[in-house]
PDB file of C-alpha atoms in Angstrom:
ATOM      1  CA  MET A   1     -32.205 -31.066 -16.364  1.00 42.00           C
ATOM      2  CA  ALA A   2     -34.613 -28.420 -17.367  1.00 44.00           C
ATOM      3  CA  ALA A   3     -36.997 -31.221 -18.439  1.00 43.00           C
ATOM      4  CA  THR A   4     -36.552 -33.034 -15.411  1.00 43.00           C
ATOM      5  CA  MET A   5     -37.353 -29.950 -13.348  1.00 45.00           C
ATOM      6  CA  ALA A   6     -40.228 -29.368 -15.542  1.00 45.00           C
ATOM      7  CA  VAL A   7     -41.680 -32.832 -14.740  1.00 43.00           C
ATOM      8  CA  THR A   8     -41.032 -32.548 -11.126  1.00 44.00           C
ATOM      9  CA  THR A   9     -42.904 -29.224 -10.879  1.00 47.00           C
ATOM     10  CA  ALA A  10     -45.716 -30.771 -12.698  1.00 47.00           C
ATOM     11  CA  LYS A  11     -46.092 -33.784 -10.461  1.00 48.00           C
ATOM     12  CA  ASP A  12     -45.586 -31.834  -7.435  1.00 50.00           C
ATOM     13  CA  GLY A  13     -47.794 -28.933  -8.287  1.00 51.00           C
ATOM     14  CA  ARG A  14     -44.975 -26.665  -6.764  1.00 55.00           C
ATOM     15  CA  ARG A  15     -42.510 -24.477  -8.278  1.00 54.00           C
ATOM     16  CA  PRO A  16     -38.861 -25.477  -7.876  1.00 52.00           C
ATOM     17  CA  SER A  17     -37.130 -23.575  -5.281  1.00 54.00           C
ATOM     18  CA  PRO A  18     -34.057 -21.465  -6.631  1.00 53.00           C
ATOM     19  CA  ARG A  19     -30.470 -22.773  -5.512  1.00 56.00           C
ATOM     20  CA  VAL A  20     -29.174 -21.344  -2.488  1.00 54.00           C
ATOM     21  CA  PRO A  21     -25.540 -21.045  -2.100  1.00 54.00           C
ATOM     22  CA  ARG A  22     -23.834 -23.279   0.511  1.00 57.00           C
ATOM     23  CA  ARG A  23     -23.340 -21.315   3.655  1.00 57.00           C
ATOM     24  CA  GLY A  24     -20.487 -22.194   6.109  1.00 55.00           C
ATOM     25  CA  ARG A  25     -20.272 -21.637   9.864  1.00 56.00           C
ATOM     26  CA  GLY A  26     -21.763 -18.339  10.953  1.00 55.00           C
ATOM     27  CA  GLY A  27     -23.994 -17.839   7.900  1.00 59.00           C
ATOM     28  CA  MET A  28     -21.203 -16.930   5.599  1.00 65.00           C
ATOM     29  CA  THR A  29     -21.116 -17.808   2.165  1.00 71.00           C
ATOM     30  CA  ARG A  30     -18.408 -20.336   1.236  1.00 74.00           C
ATOM     31  CA  PRO A  31     -15.981 -18.664  -1.210  1.00 74.00           C
ATOM     32  CA  ARG A  32     -15.740 -19.839  -4.777  1.00 78.00           C
ATOM     33  CA  GLY A  33     -12.799 -20.128  -7.165  1.00 80.00           C
ATOM     34  CA  ILE A  34     -13.326 -16.570  -8.544  1.00 83.00           C
ATOM     35  CA  ASP A  35     -13.431 -15.134  -4.997  1.00 85.00           C
ATOM     36  CA  TRP A  36     -10.054 -16.633  -4.369  1.00 88.00           C
ATOM     37  CA  LEU A  37      -8.805 -15.178  -7.735  1.00 90.00           C
ATOM     38  CA  MET A  38     -10.006 -11.677  -6.808  1.00 90.00           C
ATOM     39  CA  LEU A  39      -8.350 -12.023  -3.453  1.00 90.00           C
ATOM     40  CA  ALA A  40      -5.174 -12.862  -5.205  1.00 92.00           C
ATOM     41  CA  PHE A  41      -5.529  -9.697  -7.623  1.00 92.00           C
ATOM     42  CA  VAL A  42      -6.188  -7.537  -4.598  1.00 93.00           C
ATOM     43  CA  ILE A  43      -2.986  -8.851  -2.793  1.00 94.00           C
ATOM     44  CA  VAL A  44      -0.887  -8.478  -5.869  1.00 94.00           C
ATOM     45  CA  GLY A  45      -2.205  -4.909  -6.359  1.00 92.00           C
ATOM     46  CA  ALA A  46      -1.583  -3.866  -2.654  1.00 92.00           C
ATOM     47  CA  ILE A  47       1.886  -5.113  -3.012  1.00 92.00           C
ATOM     48  CA  VAL A  48       2.613  -3.165  -6.134  1.00 91.00           C
ATOM     49  CA  VAL A  49       1.143   0.098  -4.370  1.00 89.00           C
ATOM     50  CA  ILE A  50       3.136  -0.569  -1.094  1.00 90.00           C
ATOM     51  CA  ALA A  51       6.470  -1.461  -2.632  1.00 90.00           C
ATOM     52  CA  PRO A  52       7.484   2.108  -3.491  1.00 88.00           C
ATOM     53  CA  PHE A  53       6.499   3.351  -0.231  1.00 88.00           C
ATOM     54  CA  TYR A  54       8.446   0.488   1.263  1.00 89.00           C
ATOM     55  CA  LEU A  55      11.721   1.562  -0.596  1.00 88.00           C
ATOM     56  CA  ILE A  56      11.177   5.132   0.137  1.00 88.00           C
ATOM     57  CA  LEU A  57      10.677   4.463   3.915  1.00 88.00           C
ATOM     58  CA  VAL A  58      13.688   2.250   4.542  1.00 88.00           C
ATOM     59  CA  ASN A  59      16.108   3.929   2.325  1.00 88.00           C
ATOM     60  CA  SER A  60      15.348   7.215   4.084  1.00 87.00           C
ATOM     61  CA  PHE A  61      16.777   6.224   7.395  1.00 89.00           C
ATOM     62  CA  LYS A  62      19.974   4.562   5.859  1.00 86.00           C
ATOM     63  CA  SER A  63      23.660   5.820   5.587  1.00 85.00           C
ATOM     64  CA  PRO A  64      25.227   5.650   2.211  1.00 83.00           C
ATOM     65  CA  ALA A  65      27.481   2.776   3.675  1.00 85.00           C
ATOM     66  CA  ASP A  66      24.544   1.020   4.925  1.00 84.00           C
ATOM     67  CA  TYR A  67      22.886   1.207   1.614  1.00 85.00           C
ATOM     68  CA  SER A  68      25.895   0.181  -0.161  1.00 83.00           C
ATOM     69  CA  ASN A  69      26.237  -2.879   1.916  1.00 84.00           C
ATOM     70  CA  GLY A  70      22.630  -4.159   2.448  1.00 81.00           C
ATOM     71  CA  GLY A  71      21.133  -2.879  -0.991  1.00 80.00           C
ATOM     72  CA  PRO A  72      17.686  -1.098  -1.472  1.00 82.00           C
ATOM     73  CA  LEU A  73      15.432  -3.752   0.034  1.00 83.00           C
ATOM     74  CA  ALA A  74      17.372  -4.560   3.359  1.00 84.00           C
ATOM     75  CA  LEU A  75      16.099  -2.874   6.581  1.00 85.00           C
ATOM     76  CA  PRO A  76      18.459  -0.257   7.943  1.00 85.00           C
ATOM     77  CA  SER A  77      20.913  -1.592  10.455  1.00 85.00           C
ATOM     78  CA  GLN A  78      20.924   1.373  12.246  1.00 84.00           C
ATOM     79  CA  ILE A  79      18.586   4.425  11.974  1.00 85.00           C
ATOM     80  CA  ASP A  80      20.331   7.304  10.380  1.00 85.00           C
ATOM     81  CA  PHE A  81      18.873  10.837   9.781  1.00 87.00           C
ATOM     82  CA  THR A  82      21.621  12.089   7.571  1.00 84.00           C
ATOM     83  CA  GLY A  83      19.531  12.068   4.509  1.00 83.00           C
ATOM     84  CA  LEU A  84      16.706  13.855   6.044  1.00 84.00           C
ATOM     85  CA  ALA A  85      18.937  16.432   7.531  1.00 86.00           C
ATOM     86  CA  ALA A  86      20.928  16.874   4.465  1.00 83.00           C
ATOM     87  CA  PHE A  87      17.899  17.542   2.190  1.00 84.00           C
ATOM     88  CA  TRP A  88      16.232  19.760   4.812  1.00 85.00           C
ATOM     89  CA  GLU A  89      19.258  21.959   4.924  1.00 82.00           C
ATOM     90  CA  ARG A  90      20.153  21.955   1.327  1.00 81.00           C
ATOM     91  CA  VAL A  91      16.914  23.223  -0.111  1.00 82.00           C
ATOM     92  CA  ASN A  92      15.217  25.053   2.781  1.00 85.00           C
ATOM     93  CA  PHE A  93      12.529  22.782   2.917  1.00 86.00           C
ATOM     94  CA  PRO A  94      10.035  24.687   4.896  1.00 88.00           C
ATOM     95  CA  GLU A  95      10.403  27.469   2.301  1.00 90.00           C
ATOM     96  CA  LYS A  96       9.565  24.956  -0.445  1.00 89.00           C
ATOM     97  CA  VAL A  97       6.471  23.476   1.565  1.00 89.00           C
ATOM     98  CA  TRP A  98       4.971  26.964   1.688  1.00 92.00           C
ATOM     99  CA  ASN A  99       5.429  27.831  -2.047  1.00 92.00           C
ATOM    100  CA  SER A 100       3.860  24.414  -2.870  1.00 92.00           C
ATOM    101  CA  PHE A 101       0.957  25.030  -0.187  1.00 92.00           C
ATOM    102  CA  PHE A 102       0.465  28.761  -1.215  1.00 94.00           C
ATOM    103  CA  ILE A 103       0.371  27.957  -4.905  1.00 95.00           C
ATOM    104  CA  SER A 104      -1.731  24.901  -4.492  1.00 93.00           C
ATOM    105  CA  GLY A 105      -4.320  26.491  -2.181  1.00 93.00           C
ATOM    106  CA  MET A 106      -4.747  29.487  -4.267  1.00 95.00           C
ATOM    107  CA  VAL A 107      -5.314  27.485  -7.283  1.00 95.00           C
ATOM    108  CA  ALA A 108      -7.771  25.295  -5.748  1.00 93.00           C
ATOM    109  CA  LEU A 109      -9.719  28.144  -4.400  1.00 94.00           C
ATOM    110  CA  LEU A 110      -9.749  30.363  -7.540  1.00 95.00           C
ATOM    111  CA  ALA A 111     -10.325  27.648  -9.813  1.00 94.00           C
ATOM    112  CA  VAL A 112     -13.474  26.318  -8.083  1.00 94.00           C
ATOM    113  CA  LEU A 113     -14.641  29.959  -7.658  1.00 94.00           C
ATOM    114  CA  ILE A 114     -14.335  30.380 -11.582  1.00 93.00           C
ATOM    115  CA  SER A 115     -15.643  26.847 -12.229  1.00 92.00           C
ATOM    116  CA  VAL A 116     -18.805  27.857 -10.289  1.00 92.00           C
ATOM    117  CA  LEU A 117     -19.568  31.190 -12.075  1.00 91.00           C
ATOM    118  CA  ASN A 118     -18.831  29.464 -15.419  1.00 89.00           C
ATOM    119  CA  ALA A 119     -21.025  26.584 -14.776  1.00 88.00           C
ATOM    120  CA  PHE A 120     -23.883  28.562 -13.188  1.00 88.00           C
ATOM    121  CA  ALA A 121     -24.134  30.549 -16.630  1.00 87.00           C
ATOM    122  CA  ILE A 122     -23.589  27.426 -18.824  1.00 86.00           C
ATOM    123  CA  GLY A 123     -25.786  24.757 -16.931  1.00 81.00           C
ATOM    124  CA  ILE A 124     -28.480  27.024 -15.230  1.00 81.00           C
ATOM    125  CA  GLY A 125     -28.180  30.390 -17.036  1.00 76.00           C
ATOM    126  CA  ARG A 126     -28.590  28.538 -20.386  1.00 70.00           C
ATOM    127  CA  VAL A 127     -26.318  30.881 -22.533  1.00 75.00           C
ATOM    128  CA  ARG A 128     -26.398  30.580 -26.195  1.00 77.00           C
ATOM    129  CA  GLY A 129     -23.857  28.143 -27.901  1.00 77.00           C
ATOM    130  CA  ARG A 130     -23.326  26.285 -24.419  1.00 76.00           C
ATOM    131  CA  SER A 131     -22.608  23.009 -25.867  1.00 78.00           C
ATOM    132  CA  TRP A 132     -19.642  24.594 -27.935  1.00 83.00           C
ATOM    133  CA  ILE A 133     -18.473  26.477 -24.973  1.00 81.00           C
ATOM    134  CA  VAL A 134     -18.452  23.087 -23.061  1.00 79.00           C
ATOM    135  CA  LEU A 135     -16.693  21.528 -25.973  1.00 81.00           C
ATOM    136  CA  LEU A 136     -14.085  24.041 -25.939  1.00 81.00           C
ATOM    137  CA  PHE A 137     -13.515  23.615 -22.282  1.00 79.00           C
ATOM    138  CA  LEU A 138     -13.131  19.868 -22.889  1.00 78.00           C
ATOM    139  CA  LEU A 139     -10.639  20.656 -25.734  1.00 80.00           C
ATOM    140  CA  ALA A 140      -8.560  22.912 -23.335  1.00 75.00           C
ATOM    141  CA  ASN A 141      -8.244  19.791 -21.035  1.00 77.00           C
ATOM    142  CA  LEU A 142      -7.069  17.707 -23.744  1.00 81.00           C
ATOM    143  CA  LEU A 143      -4.123  20.092 -24.659  1.00 81.00           C
ATOM    144  CA  PRO A 144      -0.759  18.809 -23.501  1.00 82.00           C
ATOM    145  CA  GLN A 145       1.341  21.055 -21.164  1.00 79.00           C
ATOM    146  CA  GLU A 146       4.397  20.921 -23.499  1.00 82.00           C
ATOM    147  CA  ALA A 147       2.230  22.712 -26.136  1.00 84.00           C
ATOM    148  CA  LEU A 148       1.447  25.561 -23.710  1.00 84.00           C
ATOM    149  CA  LEU A 149       4.975  26.152 -22.612  1.00 86.00           C
ATOM    150  CA  TYR A 150       6.290  28.340 -25.451  1.00 86.00           C
ATOM    151  CA  PRO A 151       3.479  30.726 -25.852  1.00 88.00           C
ATOM    152  CA  LEU A 152       3.160  31.041 -21.993  1.00 89.00           C
ATOM    153  CA  TYR A 153       6.880  31.680 -21.586  1.00 89.00           C
ATOM    154  CA  TYR A 154       6.875  34.679 -23.918  1.00 90.00           C
ATOM    155  CA  LEU A 155       3.541  35.927 -22.370  1.00 90.00           C
ATOM    156  CA  SER A 156       4.796  35.870 -18.909  1.00 90.00           C
ATOM    157  CA  LYS A 157       8.148  37.563 -20.080  1.00 89.00           C
ATOM    158  CA  ALA A 158       5.990  40.180 -21.548  1.00 91.00           C
ATOM    159  CA  VAL A 159       3.750  41.040 -18.504  1.00 90.00           C
ATOM    160  CA  GLY A 160       6.647  40.721 -15.925  1.00 88.00           C
ATOM    161  CA  LEU A 161       5.456  37.511 -14.210  1.00 88.00           C
ATOM    162  CA  TYR A 162       8.249  35.249 -15.251  1.00 89.00           C
ATOM    163  CA  ASN A 163       9.933  33.588 -11.987  1.00 88.00           C
ATOM    164  CA  ASN A 164       6.898  34.671  -9.916  1.00 90.00           C
ATOM    165  CA  VAL A 165       4.582  32.361  -8.249  1.00 92.00           C
ATOM    166  CA  TRP A 166       1.475  34.097  -9.541  1.00 93.00           C
ATOM    167  CA  SER A 167       2.422  33.204 -13.036  1.00 92.00           C
ATOM    168  CA  VAL A 168       1.934  29.350 -12.064  1.00 93.00           C
ATOM    169  CA  ILE A 169      -1.099  30.256 -10.081  1.00 94.00           C
ATOM    170  CA  ILE A 170      -2.778  31.990 -13.000  1.00 94.00           C
ATOM    171  CA  ILE A 171      -1.695  29.063 -15.377  1.00 92.00           C
ATOM    172  CA  PHE A 172      -3.096  26.355 -13.273  1.00 93.00           C
ATOM    173  CA  THR A 173      -6.009  28.240 -12.236  1.00 94.00           C
ATOM    174  CA  VAL A 174      -7.128  28.473 -15.862  1.00 91.00           C
ATOM    175  CA  ILE A 175      -6.337  24.836 -16.494  1.00 90.00           C
ATOM    176  CA  GLN A 176      -8.172  23.482 -13.414  1.00 91.00           C
ATOM    177  CA  ALA A 177     -11.211  25.868 -14.032  1.00 91.00           C
ATOM    178  CA  ALA A 178     -11.529  24.398 -17.652  1.00 89.00           C
ATOM    179  CA  PHE A 179     -12.013  21.024 -15.920  1.00 89.00           C
ATOM    180  CA  GLY A 180     -14.247  22.179 -13.257  1.00 90.00           C
ATOM    181  CA  THR A 181     -16.472  24.078 -15.582  1.00 89.00           C
ATOM    182  CA  TYR A 182     -16.869  20.974 -17.859  1.00 86.00           C
ATOM    183  CA  LEU A 183     -17.784  18.932 -14.719  1.00 85.00           C
ATOM    184  CA  LEU A 184     -20.024  21.366 -12.880  1.00 87.00           C
ATOM    185  CA  ALA A 185     -21.834  22.369 -16.271  1.00 85.00           C
ATOM    186  CA  SER A 186     -23.089  19.030 -16.591  1.00 81.00           C
ATOM    187  CA  VAL A 187     -24.058  18.752 -12.897  1.00 81.00           C
ATOM    188  CA  TYR A 188     -25.871  22.102 -12.815  1.00 83.00           C
ATOM    189  CA  GLY A 189     -27.676  21.341 -16.373  1.00 80.00           C
ATOM    190  CA  THR A 190     -29.592  18.867 -14.165  1.00 79.00           C
ATOM    191  CA  PHE A 191     -30.370  20.900 -11.340  1.00 79.00           C
ATOM    192  CA  PRO A 192     -34.021  20.732 -10.296  1.00 80.00           C
ATOM    193  CA  LYS A 193     -35.910  23.696 -11.955  1.00 80.00           C
ATOM    194  CA  GLU A 194     -38.509  23.571  -9.231  1.00 82.00           C
ATOM    195  CA  VAL A 195     -36.099  24.767  -6.624  1.00 82.00           C
ATOM    196  CA  LEU A 196     -34.927  27.541  -8.861  1.00 82.00           C
ATOM    197  CA  GLU A 197     -38.485  28.449  -9.933  1.00 83.00           C
ATOM    198  CA  ALA A 198     -39.450  28.613  -6.231  1.00 85.00           C
ATOM    199  CA  ALA A 199     -36.518  30.813  -5.288  1.00 84.00           C
ATOM    200  CA  ALA A 200     -37.298  33.301  -8.236  1.00 83.00           C
ATOM    201  CA  MET A 201     -40.846  33.445  -7.001  1.00 86.00           C
ATOM    202  CA  ASP A 202     -39.721  34.334  -3.642  1.00 84.00           C
ATOM    203  CA  GLY A 203     -38.069  37.361  -5.226  1.00 83.00           C
ATOM    204  CA  ALA A 204     -34.287  36.055  -5.227  1.00 83.00           C
ATOM    205  CA  SER A 205     -32.095  37.563  -7.718  1.00 84.00           C
ATOM    206  CA  ARG A 206     -29.449  35.554  -9.671  1.00 83.00           C
ATOM    207  CA  TRP A 207     -26.663  36.100  -7.226  1.00 85.00           C
ATOM    208  CA  GLN A 208     -28.832  35.030  -4.266  1.00 87.00           C
ATOM    209  CA  ILE A 209     -29.938  31.928  -6.466  1.00 86.00           C
ATOM    210  CA  LEU A 210     -26.388  31.201  -6.876  1.00 86.00           C
ATOM    211  CA  TRP A 211     -25.036  31.764  -3.403  1.00 87.00           C
ATOM    212  CA  ARG A 212     -27.979  30.701  -1.244  1.00 86.00           C
ATOM    213  CA  VAL A 213     -29.670  27.838  -3.328  1.00 86.00           C
ATOM    214  CA  VAL A 214     -27.185  26.316  -5.781  1.00 86.00           C
ATOM    215  CA  PHE A 215     -23.822  26.695  -3.567  1.00 87.00           C
ATOM    216  CA  PRO A 216     -25.043  24.831  -0.604  1.00 86.00           C
ATOM    217  CA  ILE A 217     -26.510  22.130  -2.374  1.00 85.00           C
ATOM    218  CA  SER A 218     -23.450  21.578  -4.478  1.00 85.00           C
ATOM    219  CA  ARG A 219     -21.097  22.033  -1.571  1.00 85.00           C
ATOM    220  CA  PRO A 220     -20.085  18.379  -1.383  1.00 84.00           C
ATOM    221  CA  THR A 221     -19.057  18.347  -5.123  1.00 85.00           C
ATOM    222  CA  LEU A 222     -17.124  21.735  -4.702  1.00 89.00           C
ATOM    223  CA  SER A 223     -15.273  20.264  -1.687  1.00 87.00           C
ATOM    224  CA  VAL A 224     -14.007  17.475  -3.781  1.00 86.00           C
ATOM    225  CA  LEU A 225     -12.934  19.615  -6.599  1.00 89.00           C
ATOM    226  CA  VAL A 226     -10.951  21.519  -4.092  1.00 90.00           C
ATOM    227  CA  ILE A 227      -9.283  18.683  -2.706  1.00 87.00           C
ATOM    228  CA  PHE A 228      -8.509  16.953  -6.105  1.00 89.00           C
ATOM    229  CA  PHE A 229      -7.249  20.628  -7.487  1.00 92.00           C
ATOM    230  CA  PHE A 230      -5.029  21.023  -4.531  1.00 91.00           C
ATOM    231  CA  ILE A 231      -3.307  17.632  -5.028  1.00 88.00           C
ATOM    232  CA  TRP A 232      -3.030  17.882  -8.679  1.00 90.00           C
ATOM    233  CA  THR A 233      -1.268  21.311  -8.478  1.00 92.00           C
ATOM    234  CA  TRP A 234       1.021  20.036  -5.757  1.00 90.00           C
ATOM    235  CA  ASN A 235       2.294  17.217  -7.974  1.00 88.00           C
ATOM    236  CA  GLU A 236       2.786  19.369 -10.964  1.00 89.00           C
ATOM    237  CA  PHE A 237       6.367  19.532 -12.097  1.00 88.00           C
ATOM    238  CA  LEU A 238       6.843  20.808 -15.751  1.00 89.00           C
ATOM    239  CA  ILE A 239       5.268  24.115 -15.527  1.00 90.00           C
ATOM    240  CA  PRO A 240       6.955  25.171 -12.003  1.00 91.00           C
ATOM    241  CA  LEU A 241      10.148  23.737 -13.239  1.00 89.00           C
ATOM    242  CA  THR A 242       9.796  26.060 -16.196  1.00 88.00           C
ATOM    243  CA  PHE A 243       8.554  29.449 -14.604  1.00 90.00           C
ATOM    244  CA  LEU A 244      10.072  29.251 -11.175  1.00 89.00           C
ATOM    245  CA  VAL A 245      13.948  29.405 -11.867  1.00 86.00           C
ATOM    246  CA  SER A 246      14.916  30.982  -8.699  1.00 88.00           C
ATOM    247  CA  ASN A 247      15.540  28.814  -5.478  1.00 85.00           C
ATOM    248  CA  ALA A 248      13.318  30.946  -3.416  1.00 88.00           C
ATOM    249  CA  ASN A 249      10.262  30.280  -5.554  1.00 88.00           C
ATOM    250  CA  GLN A 250      10.529  26.644  -6.211  1.00 88.00           C
ATOM    251  CA  THR A 251       8.115  23.997  -5.113  1.00 90.00           C
ATOM    252  CA  VAL A 252       8.562  20.712  -3.509  1.00 88.00           C
ATOM    253  CA  PRO A 253       8.585  18.459  -6.686  1.00 87.00           C
ATOM    254  CA  VAL A 254      11.064  20.814  -8.219  1.00 88.00           C
ATOM    255  CA  ALA A 255      13.475  20.897  -4.994  1.00 85.00           C
ATOM    256  CA  ILE A 256      13.446  17.133  -5.089  1.00 81.00           C
ATOM    257  CA  SER A 257      14.676  17.101  -8.748  1.00 78.00           C
ATOM    258  CA  VAL A 258      17.689  19.239  -8.051  1.00 73.00           C
ATOM    259  CA  LEU A 259      19.325  16.449  -6.056  1.00 69.00           C
ATOM    260  CA  GLN A 260      19.647  14.262  -9.012  1.00 66.00           C
ATOM    261  CA  GLY A 261      22.810  14.811 -11.131  1.00 61.00           C
ATOM    262  CA  ASP A 262      24.129  13.416 -14.499  1.00 57.00           C
ATOM    263  CA  ARG A 263      26.365  10.993 -12.897  1.00 59.00           C
ATOM    264  CA  LEU A 264      25.861  11.194  -9.407  1.00 62.00           C
ATOM    265  CA  MET A 265      22.929  10.225  -7.301  1.00 68.00           C
ATOM    266  CA  ASP A 266      22.630  10.206  -3.507  1.00 75.00           C
ATOM    267  CA  VAL A 267      19.956   7.358  -2.953  1.00 80.00           C
ATOM    268  CA  THR A 268      19.447   8.012   0.662  1.00 84.00           C
ATOM    269  CA  THR A 269      19.107  11.750   0.537  1.00 84.00           C
ATOM    270  CA  THR A 270      16.766  11.438  -2.550  1.00 83.00           C
ATOM    271  CA  SER A 271      14.460   8.682  -0.748  1.00 85.00           C
ATOM    272  CA  ALA A 272      14.501  11.179   2.285  1.00 85.00           C
ATOM    273  CA  SER A 273      13.431  13.962  -0.224  1.00 84.00           C
ATOM    274  CA  ALA A 274      10.605  11.823  -1.433  1.00 85.00           C
ATOM    275  CA  LEU A 275       9.303  10.996   1.958  1.00 86.00           C
ATOM    276  CA  LEU A 276       9.330  14.636   3.147  1.00 85.00           C
ATOM    277  CA  GLY A 277       7.639  15.612   0.074  1.00 83.00           C
ATOM    278  CA  LEU A 278       5.111  12.828   0.487  1.00 83.00           C
ATOM    279  CA  ILE A 279       4.237  13.720   4.121  1.00 85.00           C
ATOM    280  CA  PRO A 280       2.312  17.079   3.246  1.00 83.00           C
ATOM    281  CA  THR A 281      -0.029  15.609   0.847  1.00 81.00           C
ATOM    282  CA  LEU A 282      -0.538  12.450   2.885  1.00 82.00           C
ATOM    283  CA  LEU A 283      -1.613  14.657   5.768  1.00 84.00           C
ATOM    284  CA  PHE A 284      -3.908  16.804   3.580  1.00 81.00           C
ATOM    285  CA  PHE A 285      -5.579  13.740   2.345  1.00 79.00           C
ATOM    286  CA  LEU A 286      -6.073  12.099   5.693  1.00 82.00           C
ATOM    287  CA  ILE A 287      -7.502  15.514   7.057  1.00 82.00           C
ATOM    288  CA  PHE A 288      -9.945  15.808   4.391  1.00 80.00           C
ATOM    289  CA  GLN A 289     -10.591  12.154   3.751  1.00 76.00           C
ATOM    290  CA  ARG A 290     -14.057  12.223   5.231  1.00 75.00           C
ATOM    291  CA  THR A 291     -15.011  15.331   3.261  1.00 72.00           C
ATOM    292  CA  LEU A 292     -13.732  13.450   0.103  1.00 70.00           C
ATOM    293  CA  THR A 293     -15.800  10.549   0.800  1.00 71.00           C
ATOM    294  CA  ARG A 294     -19.012  12.501   1.550  1.00 70.00           C
ATOM    295  CA  GLY A 295     -18.778  14.519  -1.726  1.00 65.00           C
ATOM    296  CA  ILE A 296     -18.237  11.182  -3.786  1.00 61.00           C
ATOM    297  CA  THR A 297     -21.281   9.502  -1.880  1.00 61.00           C
ATOM    298  CA  ALA A 298     -23.204  12.410  -2.608  1.00 61.00           C
ATOM    299  CA  GLY A 299     -22.724  12.420  -6.156  1.00 54.00           C
ATOM    300  CA  ALA A 300     -23.175   8.697  -6.427  1.00 50.00           C
ATOM    301  CA  VAL A 301     -26.583   9.074  -4.604  1.00 48.00           C
ATOM    302  CA  LYS A 302     -27.511  11.767  -6.793  1.00 51.00           C
TER     303      LYS A 302
END
């Protein structure tokens, strides 16, 4: 085939034109086998993702008798709010939402603030031994939370912060700030030196360079970190379960876990609790979806 093409080219004196894929009506490229295979994978993946949400949604509005008769996959024969009302009243759900919102919000803001200060010193300030410092922050992220429980438990007892929301806020601020420092230090390490030198020539101090030059330029990346830190802290379970033992200080994931006993499980109430626990994070994601997309796009372009 290649030889034939070469002969044809020599005879005509023209270069062979590249193969153009066939196009259907409207100028659209005809789908190939790999396209159908990818579409099948996408459909299967979408079903796997949607299936848990479907189970939560349909079982949240069933009565226990309806669930026993129809099973978990059937649609409710009659809309029933017994499970939602039972979970709302049993755990005082507004109080748990406020605890989760306060802890997650404080952790997100404090962790990003500490990350910016650390990364500015490491990435732009060029402190000595910055490679080892970044490696130390990376190792801190690799430690499992189970290894932190024992020392943190006695430390919080010693300083009087056990069963206090600030113990969880401090712990997760340190954990999230370690990841934020590791990420931002690499970003600030590639910051344009010309911009920093121009600001220094204009008489700007280091604080002015940080808050008036570096912070506005890196704001999309910081917005993404705030959103991720908020959602990650909201979904945390092990450390809040260990350090927030009283009912008044518990978060939403911990409140959901108290519904399940050793030998008895109310499926409809548990599904209702999962639905109510999912709604705040879903609303938060929808509100800041544009900010998240803008931040990821800015990082990709850079």
